[in-house]
Short mmCIF file of C-alpha atoms in Angstrom, two decimals:
data_model
loop_
_atom_site.label_atom_id
_atom_site.label_comp_id
_atom_site.label_asym_id
_atom_site.label_seq_id
_atom_site.Cartn_x
_atom_site.Cartn_y
_atom_site.Cartn_z
CA ASP A 1 -0.23 -0.04 -0.23
CA ALA A 2 2.86 2.39 0.38
CA GLU A 3 4.09 1.78 -2.40
CA GLU A 4 1.06 2.38 -4.25
CA ALA A 5 0.49 5.60 -2.66
CA LEU A 6 3.86 6.66 -4.57
CA ASN A 7 3.37 5.15 -7.15
CA GLN A 8 -0.35 7.86 -7.30
CA PHE A 9 1.85 10.42 -6.08
CA ALA A 10 4.88 9.81 -9.07
CA LYS A 11 1.60 10.09 -11.21
CA ILE A 12 -0.20 13.10 -9.64
CA THR A 13 2.92 15.53 -9.98
CA ALA A 14 4.04 14.03 -13.59
CA SER A 15 0.52 14.25 -15.02
CA PRO A 16 -1.59 17.08 -12.78
CA ASN A 17 -4.40 16.84 -15.08
CA ASP A 18 -5.15 13.40 -15.95
CA ASP A 19 -7.64 12.40 -13.76
CA LEU A 20 -6.80 14.10 -11.43
CA GLU A 21 -9.20 13.13 -8.69
CA VAL A 22 -9.43 9.91 -9.16
CA ARG A 23 -5.39 9.06 -9.14
CA ASN A 24 -5.70 11.70 -5.08
CA ASP A 25 -8.34 8.90 -4.15
CA LEU A 26 -5.98 6.00 -5.00
CA ALA A 27 -3.14 7.98 -3.40
CA GLY A 28 -4.78 8.55 -0.11
CA ALA A 29 -6.36 5.40 0.03
CA ALA A 30 -3.36 3.74 -0.39
CA ALA A 31 -1.68 6.15 2.34
CA GLU A 32 -4.62 5.56 4.86
CA THR A 33 -4.23 1.63 4.53
CA ALA A 34 -0.39 2.11 5.14
CA VAL A 35 -0.48 4.64 8.16
CA ASP A 36 -3.42 2.41 9.74
CA ALA A 37 -0.85 -0.13 9.53
CA GLY A 38 1.46 1.85 11.41
CA CYS A 39 3.82 3.07 8.88
CA ASP A 40 5.89 5.93 9.63
CA ASP A 41 7.43 6.82 5.92
CA PRO A 42 7.40 10.15 5.90
CA LEU A 43 6.59 10.63 2.36
CA ILE A 44 3.64 8.27 3.04
CA GLN A 45 2.73 10.22 5.98
CA PHE A 46 2.39 13.57 3.78
CA LEU A 47 0.02 11.28 0.86
CA TYR A 48 -2.35 10.73 4.07
CA TYR A 49 -2.66 13.97 5.46
CA ARG A 50 -2.89 15.39 2.26
CA TYR A 51 -5.09 13.38 0.37
CA ALA A 52 -6.31 10.92 2.68
CA THR A 53 -10.75 11.38 3.67
CA GLY A 54 -10.55 10.05 7.35
CA VAL A 55 -7.97 13.38 7.75
CA ALA A 56 -11.11 15.94 7.41
CA ALA A 57 -11.77 14.35 10.75
CA LYS A 58 -8.89 16.03 12.39
CA THR A 59 -8.41 19.74 14.09
CA PHE A 60 -7.52 22.79 11.67
CA HIS A 61 -5.09 22.90 13.95
CA GLU A 62 -3.68 19.33 14.40
CA ARG A 63 -3.77 19.00 10.36
CA GLN A 64 -1.39 22.35 10.63
CA GLU A 65 1.04 20.19 12.82
CA ARG A 66 1.09 17.21 10.87
CA TYR A 67 1.61 19.33 7.58
CA ARG A 68 4.86 21.05 9.32
CA THR A 69 6.03 18.48 11.22
CA THR A 70 5.84 15.63 7.62
CA ALA A 71 7.52 18.12 6.12
CA GLN A 72 10.66 18.78 8.23
CA ALA A 73 10.80 14.69 8.29
CA LEU A 74 10.66 15.00 4.54
CA GLU A 75 12.96 17.30 3.77
CA ASN A 76 15.72 15.66 6.54
CA SER A 77 15.23 12.37 4.08
CA GLY A 78 16.90 11.10 1.17
CA TYR A 79 13.77 11.65 -1.05
CA SER A 80 14.03 13.72 -4.14
CA PRO A 81 13.44 17.85 -3.47
CA LEU A 82 10.63 17.32 -5.90
CA TRP A 83 8.53 15.66 -3.06
CA LYS A 84 10.15 17.95 -0.37
CA LEU A 85 8.99 20.68 -2.75
CA HIS A 86 5.58 19.82 -2.24
CA ALA A 87 5.56 19.30 1.09
CA ASN A 88 7.07 22.10 2.42
CA ILE A 89 4.17 23.86 -0.20
CA TYR A 90 1.29 22.53 1.22
CA ALA A 91 3.33 23.30 5.21
CA ALA A 92 3.55 26.91 4.25
CA GLU A 93 -0.43 27.28 2.81
CA ILE A 94 -2.26 25.28 5.75
CA LEU A 95 0.35 27.30 8.37
CA TRP A 96 -0.40 30.71 7.00
CA GLN A 97 -4.13 30.11 6.21
CA GLN A 98 -5.76 31.83 8.85
CA ARG A 99 -2.45 34.40 8.28
CA ASP A 100 -1.82 33.99 11.84
CA THR A 101 1.05 36.45 12.65
CA ASN A 102 2.57 33.59 15.52
CA LEU A 103 3.27 31.13 12.47
CA TRP A 104 5.10 33.94 10.28
CA ARG A 105 8.50 33.09 11.08
CA THR A 106 8.28 29.51 10.49
CA VAL A 107 6.49 29.89 7.44
CA GLU A 108 8.83 32.24 6.00
CA GLN A 109 11.60 29.28 6.62
CA ILE A 110 9.56 26.56 5.58
CA ARG A 111 9.04 29.13 2.36
CA TYR A 112 12.54 29.28 2.12
CA GLN A 113 13.25 25.48 2.22
CA ALA A 114 10.65 25.10 -0.98
CA ILE A 115 13.05 27.55 -2.72
CA GLY A 116 16.18 25.26 -1.95
CA ASN A 117 14.03 22.20 -2.92
CA LEU A 118 13.59 24.04 -6.41
CA THR A 119 17.00 25.22 -7.21
CA GLN A 120 18.31 21.67 -6.80
CA ALA A 121 15.81 19.82 -8.58
CA LEU A 122 16.52 22.48 -11.93
CA GLN A 123 20.07 21.99 -11.24
CA ASP A 124 18.87 18.29 -12.74
CA GLN A 125 19.34 18.19 -16.47
CA THR A 126 17.29 14.84 -17.30
CA LEU A 127 14.60 17.12 -15.29
CA PRO A 128 11.66 17.09 -17.59
CA VAL A 129 10.30 20.41 -19.23
CA GLU A 130 6.21 20.08 -17.71
CA GLU A 131 8.06 18.99 -14.34
CA ALA A 132 10.38 21.90 -13.86
CA TYR A 133 7.96 23.96 -15.03
CA GLN A 134 5.76 22.57 -12.71
CA ALA A 135 7.32 22.86 -10.06
CA ALA A 136 8.92 26.56 -10.44
CA ASP A 137 5.30 27.86 -11.28
CA ALA A 138 3.94 26.20 -7.69
CA VAL A 139 6.57 28.14 -5.67
CA LEU A 140 5.94 31.26 -7.54
CA GLN A 141 2.22 30.82 -6.97
CA MET A 142 3.70 30.45 -3.41
CA LEU A 143 5.08 33.79 -3.30
CA SER A 144 2.11 35.85 -5.03
CA HIS A 145 1.06 37.48 -2.68
CA ASN A 146 4.91 39.17 -1.51
CA THR A 147 6.40 40.61 -3.39
CA TYR A 148 10.14 40.65 -1.37
CA GLU A 149 9.79 36.27 -1.01
CA LEU A 150 8.32 36.61 -4.81
CA THR A 151 11.10 38.86 -6.78
CA ASN A 152 13.95 37.44 -4.69
CA ALA A 153 13.31 33.57 -4.65
CA TYR A 154 12.88 34.44 -8.83
CA THR A 155 16.42 36.00 -8.51
CA THR A 156 18.23 33.27 -6.75
CA LEU A 157 16.91 30.65 -9.52
CA GLU A 158 17.63 32.75 -12.67
CA PRO A 159 21.03 31.86 -13.03
CA ILE A 160 20.17 27.87 -12.16
CA LEU A 161 18.02 28.28 -14.78
CA PHE A 162 20.43 29.94 -17.59
CA GLN A 163 23.15 27.93 -16.88
CA ASN A 164 21.52 25.11 -16.96
CA ARG A 165 19.18 25.28 -19.32
CA ALA A 166 19.88 27.51 -21.39
CA ARG A 167 18.53 25.72 -24.43
CA SER A 168 16.06 24.27 -22.81
CA ALA A 169 12.51 26.46 -23.77
CA SER A 170 12.02 25.27 -19.94
CA ALA A 171 13.93 28.20 -18.79
CA TYR A 172 12.01 30.77 -20.91
CA LEU A 173 8.94 29.30 -20.33
CA ILE A 174 9.68 29.51 -16.62
CA LYS A 175 10.87 33.31 -16.54
CA ALA A 176 7.74 34.10 -18.42
CA ASP A 177 5.47 32.42 -15.85
CA TYR A 178 7.10 34.99 -12.99
CA TYR A 179 6.54 38.23 -15.06
CA GLN A 180 3.58 37.55 -15.32
CA ILE A 181 2.86 36.69 -11.56
CA TYR A 182 5.06 39.86 -11.46
CA ALA A 183 2.70 41.83 -13.78
CA TRP A 184 -0.48 41.22 -11.32
CA ARG A 185 1.41 41.49 -8.90
CA GLY A 186 2.32 45.14 -9.91
CA ARG A 187 -1.27 46.05 -11.01
CA GLY A 188 -2.57 44.00 -8.36
CA ASN A 189 -5.61 41.83 -8.10
CA GLY A 190 -8.38 44.88 -8.04
CA ASN A 191 -11.16 45.93 -11.25
CA ALA A 192 -9.51 48.33 -13.58
CA ASN A 193 -11.14 51.24 -12.32
CA GLN A 194 -9.10 50.52 -9.14
CA VAL A 195 -5.75 50.10 -10.65
CA THR A 196 -3.70 53.14 -9.96
CA ASP A 197 -1.20 55.07 -12.69
CA GLU A 198 1.89 53.42 -11.06
CA GLY A 199 0.00 49.93 -10.61
CA TRP A 200 -0.86 49.92 -14.35
CA ARG A 201 2.75 51.04 -15.33
CA LEU A 202 4.72 47.84 -13.93
CA PHE A 203 2.21 45.59 -15.82
CA LYS A 204 2.51 47.26 -18.85
CA GLU A 205 6.53 47.28 -18.06
CA ARG A 206 6.45 44.05 -17.06
CA LEU A 207 4.23 41.98 -19.69
CA PRO A 208 6.27 42.24 -22.64
CA GLU A 209 8.96 40.18 -20.48
CA ALA A 210 6.91 37.73 -20.67
CA GLU A 211 6.02 37.37 -24.05
CA LYS A 212 9.19 38.00 -25.18
CA SER A 213 10.51 34.90 -23.24
CA LEU A 214 7.48 33.25 -24.20
CA ASN A 215 8.44 34.02 -27.63
CA LYS A 216 12.18 32.68 -27.15
CA ALA A 217 10.38 28.93 -25.69
CA TRP A 218 8.81 28.51 -28.46
CA SER A 219 11.53 28.70 -30.96
CA LEU A 220 13.47 26.38 -28.87
CA ASN A 221 9.46 24.03 -28.09
CA PRO A 222 7.50 24.49 -30.76
CA HIS A 223 5.61 21.28 -29.19
CA ASP A 224 5.12 22.14 -25.52
CA PRO A 225 1.67 23.07 -24.94
CA GLN A 226 1.87 24.22 -21.65
CA ILE A 227 3.86 27.75 -23.62
CA PRO A 228 0.05 28.28 -25.79
CA THR A 229 -1.35 28.04 -22.41
CA LEU A 230 0.64 31.06 -21.19
CA MET A 231 0.76 33.37 -24.22
CA LEU A 232 -2.13 33.02 -23.85
CA SER A 233 -2.70 33.99 -20.82
CA VAL A 234 -0.68 37.18 -21.15
CA ALA A 235 -2.20 38.02 -24.50
CA GLU A 236 -5.63 38.35 -22.73
CA ALA A 237 -3.99 40.48 -20.27
CA GLN A 238 -2.05 42.90 -22.57
CA ALA A 239 -5.70 42.81 -24.34
CA LYS A 240 -3.52 41.79 -27.78
CA PRO A 241 -6.29 41.98 -30.59
CA MET A 242 -8.15 38.84 -31.49
CA ALA A 243 -6.24 37.52 -34.57
CA GLU A 244 -3.17 37.54 -32.63
CA VAL A 245 -4.57 36.52 -30.16
CA GLU A 246 -6.22 33.34 -32.52
CA LYS A 247 -2.18 31.99 -33.26
CA TRP A 248 -1.94 30.50 -30.27
CA PHE A 249 -4.50 28.97 -30.02
#
């Protein structure tokens, strides 16, 4: 059952849109059976708290603590950096869910660990483009409401991206993802009439960087569907003419 849980989780991370709900349920059920049998492996424990249906009966604070301890146990284990990354992201999210400032230092530390996991994972040049992008996007989305953390994270990641993946579309795809998130961070999420002049300036300044990076990514790999998917979002945000948008369908 522990092995089955790991197999299902590997499929979730490799193909997150492929029968996601079914794979979540399978991973959760297998992890729950393993935990009930006494398995204390940190990854199985994480899968249990992430996907098992029985966890809903536990208190919110108990789940917070379990996510924190399992993420730390995984961090100290020999598991791959990508699996550590997922555990750290979920731990940071649940700990900060109620914006309890007493937990901020812990959240900050866990987020820092997730950035370190991503940095380590991106140094593996055999890591598939899809997995590299999804991992980077997960980290950038985690930090998307904190400009300081977001920009510091990308400043750390960029040299590694272009040192190891300069000829890979994934480096430019991740760069584009960052600039799109960074653009929206500058604009804010309010309605158009609520955006300040400075917000519009930052939005219009940063989105072209995302567009430029996506064009470069597409020139390197015109078969990756993640590139036009992100380009459609960027083009829509820029209010591009429909004829130009349709090129990416």
